[in-house]
CSV table of C-alpha atoms and ligand atoms in Angstrom, one decimal:
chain,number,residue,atom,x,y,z
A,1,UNK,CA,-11.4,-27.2,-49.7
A,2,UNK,CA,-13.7,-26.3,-52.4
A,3,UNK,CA,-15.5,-29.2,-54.7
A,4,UNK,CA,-16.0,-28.7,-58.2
A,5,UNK,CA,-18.9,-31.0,-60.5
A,6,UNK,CA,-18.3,-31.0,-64.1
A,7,UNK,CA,-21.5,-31.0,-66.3
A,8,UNK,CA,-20.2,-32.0,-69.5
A,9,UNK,CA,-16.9,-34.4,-69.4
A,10,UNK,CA,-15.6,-34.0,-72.6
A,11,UNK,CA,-12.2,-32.9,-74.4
A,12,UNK,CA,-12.1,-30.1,-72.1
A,13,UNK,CA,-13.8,-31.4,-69.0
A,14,UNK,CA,-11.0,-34.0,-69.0
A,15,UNK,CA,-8.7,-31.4,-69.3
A,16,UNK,CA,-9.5,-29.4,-66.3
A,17,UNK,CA,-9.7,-32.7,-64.4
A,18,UNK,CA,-6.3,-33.4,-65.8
A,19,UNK,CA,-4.9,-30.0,-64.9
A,20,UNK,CA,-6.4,-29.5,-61.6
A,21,UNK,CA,-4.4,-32.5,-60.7
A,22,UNK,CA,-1.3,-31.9,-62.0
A,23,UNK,CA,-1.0,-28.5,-61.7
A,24,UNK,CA,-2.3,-28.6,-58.0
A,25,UNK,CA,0.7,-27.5,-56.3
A,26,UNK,CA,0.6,-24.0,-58.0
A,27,UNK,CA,-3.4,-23.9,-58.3
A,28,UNK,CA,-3.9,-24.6,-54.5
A,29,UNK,CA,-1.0,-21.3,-53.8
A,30,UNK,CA,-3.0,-19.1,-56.1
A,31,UNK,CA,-6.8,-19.7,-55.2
A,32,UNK,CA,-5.6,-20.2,-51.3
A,33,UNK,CA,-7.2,-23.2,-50.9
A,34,UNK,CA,-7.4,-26.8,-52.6
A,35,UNK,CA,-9.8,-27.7,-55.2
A,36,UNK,CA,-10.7,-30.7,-56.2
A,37,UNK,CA,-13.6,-32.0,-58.9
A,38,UNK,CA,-15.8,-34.4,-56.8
A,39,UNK,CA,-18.0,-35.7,-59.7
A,40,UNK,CA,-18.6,-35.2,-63.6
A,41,UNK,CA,-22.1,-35.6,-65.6
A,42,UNK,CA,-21.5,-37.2,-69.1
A,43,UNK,CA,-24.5,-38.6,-71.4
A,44,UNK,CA,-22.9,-42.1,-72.0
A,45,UNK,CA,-21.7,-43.6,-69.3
A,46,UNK,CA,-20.3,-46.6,-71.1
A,47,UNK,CA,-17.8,-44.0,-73.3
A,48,UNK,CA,-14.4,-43.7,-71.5
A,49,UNK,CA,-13.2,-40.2,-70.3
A,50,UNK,CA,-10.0,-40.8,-68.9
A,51,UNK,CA,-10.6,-39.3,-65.7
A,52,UNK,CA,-11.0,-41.1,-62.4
A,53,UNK,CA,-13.6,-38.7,-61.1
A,54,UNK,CA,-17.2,-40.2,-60.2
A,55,UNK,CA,-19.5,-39.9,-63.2
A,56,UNK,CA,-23.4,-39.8,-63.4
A,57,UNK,CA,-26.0,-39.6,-66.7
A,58,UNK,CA,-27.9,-37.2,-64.3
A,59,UNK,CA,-27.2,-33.8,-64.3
A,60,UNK,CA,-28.9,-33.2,-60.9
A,61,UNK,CA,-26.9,-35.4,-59.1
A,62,UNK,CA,-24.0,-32.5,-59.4
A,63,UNK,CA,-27.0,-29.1,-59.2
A,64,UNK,CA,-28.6,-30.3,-55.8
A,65,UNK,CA,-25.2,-31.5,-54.7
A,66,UNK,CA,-25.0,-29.6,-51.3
A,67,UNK,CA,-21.4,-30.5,-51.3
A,68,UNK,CA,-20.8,-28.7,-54.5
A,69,UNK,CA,-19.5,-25.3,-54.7
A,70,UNK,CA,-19.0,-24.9,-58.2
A,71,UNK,CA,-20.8,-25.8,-61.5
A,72,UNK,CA,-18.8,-26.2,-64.5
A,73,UNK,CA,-21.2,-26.3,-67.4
A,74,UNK,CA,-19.3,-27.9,-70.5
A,75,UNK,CA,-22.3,-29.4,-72.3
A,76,UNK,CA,-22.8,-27.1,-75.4
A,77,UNK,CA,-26.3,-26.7,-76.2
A,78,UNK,CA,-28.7,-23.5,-75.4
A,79,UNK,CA,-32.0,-24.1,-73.9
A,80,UNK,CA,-30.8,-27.6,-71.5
A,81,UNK,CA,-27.9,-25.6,-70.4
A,82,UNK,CA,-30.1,-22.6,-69.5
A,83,UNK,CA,-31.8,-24.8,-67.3
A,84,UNK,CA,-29.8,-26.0,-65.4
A,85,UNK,CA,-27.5,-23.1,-64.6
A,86,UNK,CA,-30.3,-21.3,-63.6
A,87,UNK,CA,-31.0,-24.0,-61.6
A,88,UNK,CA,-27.2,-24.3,-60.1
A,89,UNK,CA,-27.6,-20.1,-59.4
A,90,UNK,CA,-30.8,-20.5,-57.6
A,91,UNK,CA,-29.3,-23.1,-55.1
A,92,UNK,CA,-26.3,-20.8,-54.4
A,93,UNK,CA,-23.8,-22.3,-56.2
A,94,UNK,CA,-21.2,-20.2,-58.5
A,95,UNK,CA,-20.8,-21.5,-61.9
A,96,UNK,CA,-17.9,-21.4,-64.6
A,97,UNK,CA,-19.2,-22.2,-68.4
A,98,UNK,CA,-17.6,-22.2,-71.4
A,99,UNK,CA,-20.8,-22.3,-73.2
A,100,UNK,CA,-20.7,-19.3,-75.7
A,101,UNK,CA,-23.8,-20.3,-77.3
A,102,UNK,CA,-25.9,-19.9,-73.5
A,103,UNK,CA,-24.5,-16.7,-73.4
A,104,UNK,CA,-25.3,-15.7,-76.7
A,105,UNK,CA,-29.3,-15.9,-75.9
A,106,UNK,CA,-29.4,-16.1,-72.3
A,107,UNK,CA,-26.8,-13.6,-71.0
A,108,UNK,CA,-29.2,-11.1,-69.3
A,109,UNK,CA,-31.2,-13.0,-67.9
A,110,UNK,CA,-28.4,-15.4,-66.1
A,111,UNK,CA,-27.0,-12.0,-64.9
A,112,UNK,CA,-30.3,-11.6,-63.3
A,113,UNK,CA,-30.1,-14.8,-62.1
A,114,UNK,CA,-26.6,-15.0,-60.8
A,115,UNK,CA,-27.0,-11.6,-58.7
A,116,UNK,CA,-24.1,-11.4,-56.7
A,117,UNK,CA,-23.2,-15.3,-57.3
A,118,UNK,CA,-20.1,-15.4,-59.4
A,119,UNK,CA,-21.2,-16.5,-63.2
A,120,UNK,CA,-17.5,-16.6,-65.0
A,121,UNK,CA,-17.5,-17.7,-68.3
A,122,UNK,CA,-13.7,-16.7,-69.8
A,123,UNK,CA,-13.5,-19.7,-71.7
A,124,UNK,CA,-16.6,-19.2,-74.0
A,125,UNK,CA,-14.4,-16.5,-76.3
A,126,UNK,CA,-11.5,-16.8,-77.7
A,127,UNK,CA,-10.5,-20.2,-75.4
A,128,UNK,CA,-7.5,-20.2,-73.8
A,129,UNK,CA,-7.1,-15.8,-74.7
A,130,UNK,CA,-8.0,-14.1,-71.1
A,131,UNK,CA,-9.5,-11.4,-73.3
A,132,UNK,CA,-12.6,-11.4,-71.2
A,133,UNK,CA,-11.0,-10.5,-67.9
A,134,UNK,CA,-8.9,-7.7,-69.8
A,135,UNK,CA,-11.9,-6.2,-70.7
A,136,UNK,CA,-13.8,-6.8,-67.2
A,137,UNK,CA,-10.9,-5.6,-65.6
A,138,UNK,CA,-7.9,-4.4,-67.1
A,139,UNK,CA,-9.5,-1.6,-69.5
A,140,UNK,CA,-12.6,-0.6,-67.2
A,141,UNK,CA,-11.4,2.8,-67.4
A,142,UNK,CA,-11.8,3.1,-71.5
A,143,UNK,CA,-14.6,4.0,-72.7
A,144,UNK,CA,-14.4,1.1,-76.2
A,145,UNK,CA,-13.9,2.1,-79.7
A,146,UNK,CA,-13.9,-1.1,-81.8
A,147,UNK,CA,-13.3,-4.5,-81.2
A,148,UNK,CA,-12.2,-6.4,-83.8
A,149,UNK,CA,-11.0,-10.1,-83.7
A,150,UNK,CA,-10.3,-13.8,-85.3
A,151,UNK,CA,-12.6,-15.8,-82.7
A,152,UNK,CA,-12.7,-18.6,-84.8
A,153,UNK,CA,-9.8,-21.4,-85.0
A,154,UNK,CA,-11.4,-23.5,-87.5
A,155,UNK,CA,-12.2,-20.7,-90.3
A,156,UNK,CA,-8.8,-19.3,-89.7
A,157,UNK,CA,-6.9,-22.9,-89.7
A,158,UNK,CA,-9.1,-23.1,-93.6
A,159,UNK,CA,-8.5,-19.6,-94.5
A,160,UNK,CA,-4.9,-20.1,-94.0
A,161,UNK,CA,-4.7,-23.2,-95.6
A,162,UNK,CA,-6.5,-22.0,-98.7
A,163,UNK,CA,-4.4,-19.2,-98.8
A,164,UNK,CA,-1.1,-20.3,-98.6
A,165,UNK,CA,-1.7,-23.5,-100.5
A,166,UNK,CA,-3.9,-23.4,-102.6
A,167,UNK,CA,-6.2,-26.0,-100.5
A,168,UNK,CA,-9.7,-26.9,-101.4
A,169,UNK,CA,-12.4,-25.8,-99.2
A,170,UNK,CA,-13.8,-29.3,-98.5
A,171,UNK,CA,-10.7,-31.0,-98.0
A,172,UNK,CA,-9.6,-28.6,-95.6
A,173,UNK,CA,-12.5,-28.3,-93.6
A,174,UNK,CA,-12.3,-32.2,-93.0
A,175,UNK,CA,-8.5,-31.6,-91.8
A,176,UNK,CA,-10.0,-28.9,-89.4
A,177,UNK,CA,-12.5,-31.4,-87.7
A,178,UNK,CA,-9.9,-33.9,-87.8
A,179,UNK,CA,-7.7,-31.7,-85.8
A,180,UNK,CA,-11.0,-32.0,-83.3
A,181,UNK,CA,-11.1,-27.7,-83.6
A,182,UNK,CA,-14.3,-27.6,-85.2
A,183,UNK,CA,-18.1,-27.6,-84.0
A,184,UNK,CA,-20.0,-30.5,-83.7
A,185,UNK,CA,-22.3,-29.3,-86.9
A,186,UNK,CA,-19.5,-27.4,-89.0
A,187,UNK,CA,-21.6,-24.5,-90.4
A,188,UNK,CA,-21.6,-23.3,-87.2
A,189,UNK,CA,-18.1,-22.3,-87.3
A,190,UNK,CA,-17.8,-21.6,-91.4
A,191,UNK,CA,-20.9,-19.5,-91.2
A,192,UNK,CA,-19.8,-17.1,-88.9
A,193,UNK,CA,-22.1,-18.2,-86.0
A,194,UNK,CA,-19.6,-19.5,-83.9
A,195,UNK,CA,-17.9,-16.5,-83.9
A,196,UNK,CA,-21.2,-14.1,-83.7
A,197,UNK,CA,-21.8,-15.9,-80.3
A,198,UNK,CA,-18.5,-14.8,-79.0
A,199,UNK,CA,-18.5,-11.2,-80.6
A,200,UNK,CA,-22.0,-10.4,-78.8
A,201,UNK,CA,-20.4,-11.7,-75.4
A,202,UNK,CA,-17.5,-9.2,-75.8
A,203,UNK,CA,-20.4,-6.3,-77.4
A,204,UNK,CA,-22.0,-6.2,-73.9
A,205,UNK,CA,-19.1,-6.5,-71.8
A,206,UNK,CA,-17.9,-3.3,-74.2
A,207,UNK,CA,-21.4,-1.8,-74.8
A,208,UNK,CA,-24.1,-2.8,-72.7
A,209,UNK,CA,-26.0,-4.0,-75.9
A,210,UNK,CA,-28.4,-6.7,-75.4
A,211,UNK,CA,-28.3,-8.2,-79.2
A,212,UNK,CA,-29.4,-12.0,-80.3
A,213,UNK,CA,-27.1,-13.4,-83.3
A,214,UNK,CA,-30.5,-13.1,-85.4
A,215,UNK,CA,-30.5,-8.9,-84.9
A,216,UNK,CA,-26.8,-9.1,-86.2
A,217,UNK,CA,-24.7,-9.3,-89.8
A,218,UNK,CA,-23.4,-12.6,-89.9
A,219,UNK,CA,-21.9,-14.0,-93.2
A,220,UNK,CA,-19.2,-17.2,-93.2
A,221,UNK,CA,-16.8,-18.1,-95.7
A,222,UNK,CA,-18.6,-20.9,-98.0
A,223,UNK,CA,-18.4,-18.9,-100.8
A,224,UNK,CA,-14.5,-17.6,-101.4
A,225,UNK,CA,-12.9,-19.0,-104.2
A,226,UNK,CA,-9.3,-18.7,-105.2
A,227,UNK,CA,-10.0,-15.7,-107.5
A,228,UNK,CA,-11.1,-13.8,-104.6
A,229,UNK,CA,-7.6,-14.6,-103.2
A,230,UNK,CA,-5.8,-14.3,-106.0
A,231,UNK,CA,-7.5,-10.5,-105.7
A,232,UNK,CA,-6.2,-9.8,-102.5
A,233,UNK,CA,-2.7,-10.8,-103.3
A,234,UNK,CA,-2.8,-9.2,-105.4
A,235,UNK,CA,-3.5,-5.5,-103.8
A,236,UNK,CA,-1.8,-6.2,-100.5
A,237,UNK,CA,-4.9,-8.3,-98.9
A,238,UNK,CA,-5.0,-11.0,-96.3
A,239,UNK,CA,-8.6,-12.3,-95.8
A,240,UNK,CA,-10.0,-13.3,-92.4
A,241,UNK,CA,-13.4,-14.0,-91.0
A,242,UNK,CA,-13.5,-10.9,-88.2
A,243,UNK,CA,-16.0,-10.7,-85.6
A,244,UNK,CA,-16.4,-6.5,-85.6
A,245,UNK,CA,-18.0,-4.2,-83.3
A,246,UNK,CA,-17.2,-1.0,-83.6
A,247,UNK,CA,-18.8,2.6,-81.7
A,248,UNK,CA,-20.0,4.7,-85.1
A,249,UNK,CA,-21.8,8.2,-83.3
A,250,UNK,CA,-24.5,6.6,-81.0
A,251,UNK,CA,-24.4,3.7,-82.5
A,252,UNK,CA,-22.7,0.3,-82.7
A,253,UNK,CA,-21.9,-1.3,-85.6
A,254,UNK,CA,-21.9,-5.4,-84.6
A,255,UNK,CA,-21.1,-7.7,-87.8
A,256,UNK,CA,-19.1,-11.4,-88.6
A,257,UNK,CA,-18.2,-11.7,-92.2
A,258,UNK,CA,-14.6,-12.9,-94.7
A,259,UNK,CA,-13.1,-9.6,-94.4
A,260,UNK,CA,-10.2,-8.3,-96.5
A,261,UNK,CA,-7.4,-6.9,-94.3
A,262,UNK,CA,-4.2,-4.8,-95.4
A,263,UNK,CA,-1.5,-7.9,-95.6
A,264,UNK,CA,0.4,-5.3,-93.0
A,265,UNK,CA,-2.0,-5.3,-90.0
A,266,UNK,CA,-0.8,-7.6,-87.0
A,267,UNK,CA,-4.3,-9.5,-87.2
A,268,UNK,CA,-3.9,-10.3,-91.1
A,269,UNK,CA,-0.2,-12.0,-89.4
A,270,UNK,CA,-2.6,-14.8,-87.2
A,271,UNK,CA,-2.8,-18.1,-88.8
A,272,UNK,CA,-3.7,-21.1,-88.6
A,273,UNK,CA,-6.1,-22.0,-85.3
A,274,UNK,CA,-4.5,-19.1,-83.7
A,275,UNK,CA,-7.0,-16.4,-82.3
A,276,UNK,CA,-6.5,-12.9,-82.2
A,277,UNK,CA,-8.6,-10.1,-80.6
A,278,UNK,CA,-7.7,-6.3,-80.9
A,279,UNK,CA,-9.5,-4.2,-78.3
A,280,UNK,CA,-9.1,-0.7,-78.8
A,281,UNK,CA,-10.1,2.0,-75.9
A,282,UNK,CA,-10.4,5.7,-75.9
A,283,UNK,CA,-7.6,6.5,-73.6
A,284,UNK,CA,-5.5,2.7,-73.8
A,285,UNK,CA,-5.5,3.1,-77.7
A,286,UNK,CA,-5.5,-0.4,-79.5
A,287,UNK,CA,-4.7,-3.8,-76.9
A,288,UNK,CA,-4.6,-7.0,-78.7
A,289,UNK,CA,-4.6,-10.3,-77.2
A,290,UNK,CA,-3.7,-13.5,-79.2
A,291,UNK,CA,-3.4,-17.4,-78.5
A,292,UNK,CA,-5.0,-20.9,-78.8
A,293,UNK,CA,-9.1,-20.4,-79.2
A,294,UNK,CA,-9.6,-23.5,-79.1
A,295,UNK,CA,-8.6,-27.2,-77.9
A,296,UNK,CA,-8.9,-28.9,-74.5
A,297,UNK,CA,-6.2,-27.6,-72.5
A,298,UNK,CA,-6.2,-24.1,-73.7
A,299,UNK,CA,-9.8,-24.1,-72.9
A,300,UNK,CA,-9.5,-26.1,-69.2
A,301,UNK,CA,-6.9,-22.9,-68.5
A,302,UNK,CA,-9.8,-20.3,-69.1
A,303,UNK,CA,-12.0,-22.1,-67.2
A,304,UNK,CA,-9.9,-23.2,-64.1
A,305,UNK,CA,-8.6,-19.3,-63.8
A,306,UNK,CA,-12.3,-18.8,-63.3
A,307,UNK,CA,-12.7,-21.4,-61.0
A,308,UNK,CA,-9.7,-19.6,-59.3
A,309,UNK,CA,-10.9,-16.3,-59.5
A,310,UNK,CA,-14.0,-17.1,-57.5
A,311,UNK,CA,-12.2,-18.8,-54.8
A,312,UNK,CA,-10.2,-16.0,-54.3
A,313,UNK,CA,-13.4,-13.5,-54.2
A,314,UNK,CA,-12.2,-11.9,-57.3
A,315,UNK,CA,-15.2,-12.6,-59.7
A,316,UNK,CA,-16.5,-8.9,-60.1
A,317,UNK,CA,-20.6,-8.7,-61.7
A,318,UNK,CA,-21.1,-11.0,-64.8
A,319,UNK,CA,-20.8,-8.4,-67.7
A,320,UNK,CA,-18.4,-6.1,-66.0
A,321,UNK,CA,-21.5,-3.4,-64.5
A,322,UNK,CA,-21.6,-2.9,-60.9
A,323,UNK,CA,-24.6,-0.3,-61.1
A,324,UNK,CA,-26.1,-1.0,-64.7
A,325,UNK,CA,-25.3,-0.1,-67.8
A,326,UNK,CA,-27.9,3.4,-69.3
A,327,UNK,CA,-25.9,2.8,-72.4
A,328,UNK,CA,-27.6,5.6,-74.9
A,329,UNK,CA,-25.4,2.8,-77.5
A,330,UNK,CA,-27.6,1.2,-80.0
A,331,UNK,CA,-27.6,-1.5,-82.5
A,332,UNK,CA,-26.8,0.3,-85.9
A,333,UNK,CA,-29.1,-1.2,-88.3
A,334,UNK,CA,-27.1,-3.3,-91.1
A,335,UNK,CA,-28.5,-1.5,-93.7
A,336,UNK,CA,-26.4,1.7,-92.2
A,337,UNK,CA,-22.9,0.0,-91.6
A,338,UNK,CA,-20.4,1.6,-93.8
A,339,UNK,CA,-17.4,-0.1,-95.4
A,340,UNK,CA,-15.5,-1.0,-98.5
A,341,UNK,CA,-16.7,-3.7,-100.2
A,342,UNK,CA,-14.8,-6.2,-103.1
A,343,UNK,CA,-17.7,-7.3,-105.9
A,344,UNK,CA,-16.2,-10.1,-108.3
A,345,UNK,CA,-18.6,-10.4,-111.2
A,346,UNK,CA,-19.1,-12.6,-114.7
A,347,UNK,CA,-20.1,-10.1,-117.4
A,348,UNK,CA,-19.9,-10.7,-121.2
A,349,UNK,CA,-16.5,-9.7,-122.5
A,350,UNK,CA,-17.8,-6.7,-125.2
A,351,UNK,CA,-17.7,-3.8,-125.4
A,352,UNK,CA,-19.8,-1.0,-123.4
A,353,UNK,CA,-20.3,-3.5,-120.7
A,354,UNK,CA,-17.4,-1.3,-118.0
A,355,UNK,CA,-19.6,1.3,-118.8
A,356,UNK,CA,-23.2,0.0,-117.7
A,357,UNK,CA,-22.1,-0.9,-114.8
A,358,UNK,CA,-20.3,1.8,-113.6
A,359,UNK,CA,-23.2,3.6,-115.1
A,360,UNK,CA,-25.3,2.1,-112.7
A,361,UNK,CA,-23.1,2.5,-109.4
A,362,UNK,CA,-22.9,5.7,-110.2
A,363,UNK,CA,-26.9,6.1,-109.1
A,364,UNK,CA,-25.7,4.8,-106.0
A,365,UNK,CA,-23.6,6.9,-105.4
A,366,UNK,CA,-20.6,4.4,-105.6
A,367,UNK,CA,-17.1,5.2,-106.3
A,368,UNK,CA,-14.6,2.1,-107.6
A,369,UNK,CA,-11.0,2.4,-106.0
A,370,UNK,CA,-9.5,-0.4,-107.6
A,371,UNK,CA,-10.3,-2.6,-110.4
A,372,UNK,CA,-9.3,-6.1,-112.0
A,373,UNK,CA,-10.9,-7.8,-115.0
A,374,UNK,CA,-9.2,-11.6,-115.7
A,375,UNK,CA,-10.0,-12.7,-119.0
A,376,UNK,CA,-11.1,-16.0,-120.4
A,377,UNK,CA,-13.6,-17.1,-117.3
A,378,UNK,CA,-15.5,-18.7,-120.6
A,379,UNK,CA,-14.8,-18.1,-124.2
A,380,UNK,CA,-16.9,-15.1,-124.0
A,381,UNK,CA,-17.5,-13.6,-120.8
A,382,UNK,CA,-14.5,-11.8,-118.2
A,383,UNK,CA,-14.3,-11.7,-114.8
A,384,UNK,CA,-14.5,-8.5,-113.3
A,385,UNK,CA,-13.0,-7.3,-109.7
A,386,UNK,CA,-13.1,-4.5,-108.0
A,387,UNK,CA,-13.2,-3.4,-104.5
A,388,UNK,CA,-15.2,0.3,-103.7
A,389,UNK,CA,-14.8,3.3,-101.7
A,390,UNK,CA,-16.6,3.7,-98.6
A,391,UNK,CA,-20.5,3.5,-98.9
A,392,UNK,CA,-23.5,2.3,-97.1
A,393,UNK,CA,-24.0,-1.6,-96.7
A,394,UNK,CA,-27.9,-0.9,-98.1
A,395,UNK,CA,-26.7,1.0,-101.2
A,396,UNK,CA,-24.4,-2.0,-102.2
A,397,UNK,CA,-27.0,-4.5,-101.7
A,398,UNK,CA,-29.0,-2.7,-103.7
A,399,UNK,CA,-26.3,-1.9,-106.4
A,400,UNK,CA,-25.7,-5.7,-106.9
A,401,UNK,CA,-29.6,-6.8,-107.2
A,402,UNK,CA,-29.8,-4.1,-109.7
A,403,UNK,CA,-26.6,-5.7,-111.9
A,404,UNK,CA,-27.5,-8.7,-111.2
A,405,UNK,CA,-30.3,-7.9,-113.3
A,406,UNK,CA,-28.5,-6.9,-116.5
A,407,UNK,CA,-28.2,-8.6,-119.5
A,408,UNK,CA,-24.5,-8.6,-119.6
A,409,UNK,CA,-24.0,-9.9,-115.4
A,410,UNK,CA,-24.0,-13.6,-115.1
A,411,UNK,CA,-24.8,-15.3,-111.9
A,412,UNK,CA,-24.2,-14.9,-108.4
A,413,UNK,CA,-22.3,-11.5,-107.3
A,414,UNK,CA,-19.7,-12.2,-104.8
A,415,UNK,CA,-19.0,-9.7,-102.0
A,416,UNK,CA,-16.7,-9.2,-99.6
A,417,UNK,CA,-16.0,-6.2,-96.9
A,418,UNK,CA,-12.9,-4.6,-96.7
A,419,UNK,CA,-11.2,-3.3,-93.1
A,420,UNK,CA,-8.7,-0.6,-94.2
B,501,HSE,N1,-15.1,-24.3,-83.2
B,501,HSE,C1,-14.5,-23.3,-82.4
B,501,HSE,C2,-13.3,-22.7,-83.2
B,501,HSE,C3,-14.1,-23.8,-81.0
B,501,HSE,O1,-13.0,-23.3,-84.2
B,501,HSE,O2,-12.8,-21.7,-82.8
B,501,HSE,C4,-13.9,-22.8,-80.0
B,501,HSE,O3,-15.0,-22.1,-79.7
């Protein structure tokens, strides 16, 4: 028998309570022996759970357990977590966390930690989507060209929304934490962090690259409007916030941003809290792997095939390396990621004004592909759309500061990437 202690009791601790019970029969034939959770850790003891396990406030009473095999870490959180894994790995036990945010900081230094004691962790990306064991297991022979995914259920779920109808940004965002998808503070999930967490887990599996969410491009969707949709529509565009990382020479491009996608493309077809990831590898070409990202059973199933996969002996070194990684890969610096971008603009509706702008890209270097001006966004000023050809992420920032500054530019310039 192997006894599990749950750090964390929440929507999906309950879950994998619930499931390890019901689905016993099939879970028991599959890991080869019984499992059962002998005790959960929860902050307020006087909050019910519905579970009948044993709960404790203290989270030692499950880490220096000698009866415990495995420590599920559902707590959220960075530095407390860190803590007390470490502490888990040091007195032998494996441990199973869902905690993408832990592994966004600390993932290098738990794989230190953990040695040969099995650290799984398939439910911190993408929930429920076994994405990490394809790429731990299933494409090991690839050498990977780009990953590019939806790993957030709560900007896609808005997205959608405000897409297909029209919905207001803060009305639907309210929806989405009434749904119980979103994080506990919501910017984590419409500024892109959420997801930057989960792309820099799948970037070392992938790469090797050891990169913190501060060395990375991470933008959210707070500032789309229904022009910028309207655009897209409009020239065969779905927008999506991607998590991207993509092999460019020796480097790697890494980046979380709204992203305009051809309308066409299988990911631009996701919606709602549905995630997608598309993996593509040099001799697999292009895998994709879609499902629930989020919620409490969908979750509980990531984590209890973990929980499975180390009773069977099956849990392989943390980030997929058996040797070490001498990746030659490195970070490509954001100023040298290269793209198609969509500006949307207020200029003065007169005449000349098309022309100083171009005027001005031109110095850059930059070349428009498509363009839309809608009158009337006041009595006298336009506004003006237009998407690029390829260029360097620096030279656009610089292009907008340097319209910003003319006469006939009003206001904030709004950019988005394109994907092609
Ligand atoms: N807030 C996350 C999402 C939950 O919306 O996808 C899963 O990490």
């Amino acid at each position: 028998m192997v006894k599990i202690g749950i750090l964390g009791v929440g929507t999906v601790g309950a879950s994998v309570v619930n499931i390890l019970e019901s689905n016993a029969d099939i879970i028991e034939a599959r890991a080869g022996k019984k499992i059962i959770v002998k005790s959960g850790v929860v902050q307020n003891l006087s909050k019910d759970r519905g579970v009948t396990i044993k709960l404790s406030d203290n989270p030692m009473d499950i880490i220096d357990d000698p009866e415990i095999d495995i420590v599920v870490e559902l707590m959220g959180g960075v530095e407390e977590p860190y803590a007390l894994v470490k502490k888990a790995l040091e007195n032998g036990k494996a441990v199973v966390t869902a905690n993408k945010a832990l592994l966004a900081y600390h993932r290098y230094a738990l794989q230190q930690i953990a040695g040969d004691i099995p650290l799984m962790y398939e439910a911190s990306t993408a929930g429920g989507i076994p994405v990490i064991g394809a790429m731990k297991n299933g494409l090991t022979a690839n050498h990977i060209e780009s990953i590019q995914g939806i790993m957030n259920g709560t900007t896609n779920y808005m997205l959608t929304k405000m897409i297909n109808e029209g919905a207001k940004y803060d009305e639907i965002l309210k929806e989405a934490q009434d749904l119980g998808y979103a994080e506990a503070d919501p910017t984590f999930d419409v500024g892109g962090f959420d997801a930057s967490h989960k792309l820099l887990i799948l970037a070392s599996i992938a790469y090797g690259i050891d990169a913190k969410p501060e060395d990375i491009l991470i933008e959210g969707i707070e500032n789309i409007t229904q022009t910028d949709v309207a655009f897209a529509k409009e020239f065969g565009y779905e927008i999506k916030l991607l998590g991207i990382a993509k092999k460019v020479g020796e480097g790697v491009e890494l980046r979380v941003h709204a992203t305009m996608i051809p309308a066409s493309s299988m990911i631009a077809k996701v919606d709602g809290v549905m995630n997608a990831v598309s993996v593509v590898g040099d001799r697999v070409g292009e895998t994709m792997y879609y499902g629930a990202g989020a919620g409490g059973d969908a979750t509980a199933s990531a984590v209890i095939a973990d929980i499975i996969d180390i009773v069977r002996g099956n849990h392989g070194p943390m980030l997929g390396y058996k040797k070490g990684l001498k990746s030659h890969l490195t970070l490509l610096p954001k100023g040298e990621i290269t793209t198609h971008y969509y500006l949307r603009l207020e200029v003065d509706d007169r005449s000349g004004v098309l022309a100083s702008i171009t005027k001005e890209l031109e110095k850059f270097d930059i070349s428009i592909e498509s363009m839309l001006q809608q009158p009337h966004a006041t009595d006298t000023r336009v506004k003006l759309l237009f998407t690029t050809h390829e260029c360097q992420e620096a030279k656009i920032q610089e292009a907008m500061d340097v319209l910003k500054a003319l006469d006939c530019v009003h206001g904030e310039i709004a950019m988005m990437r394109i994907e092609k």
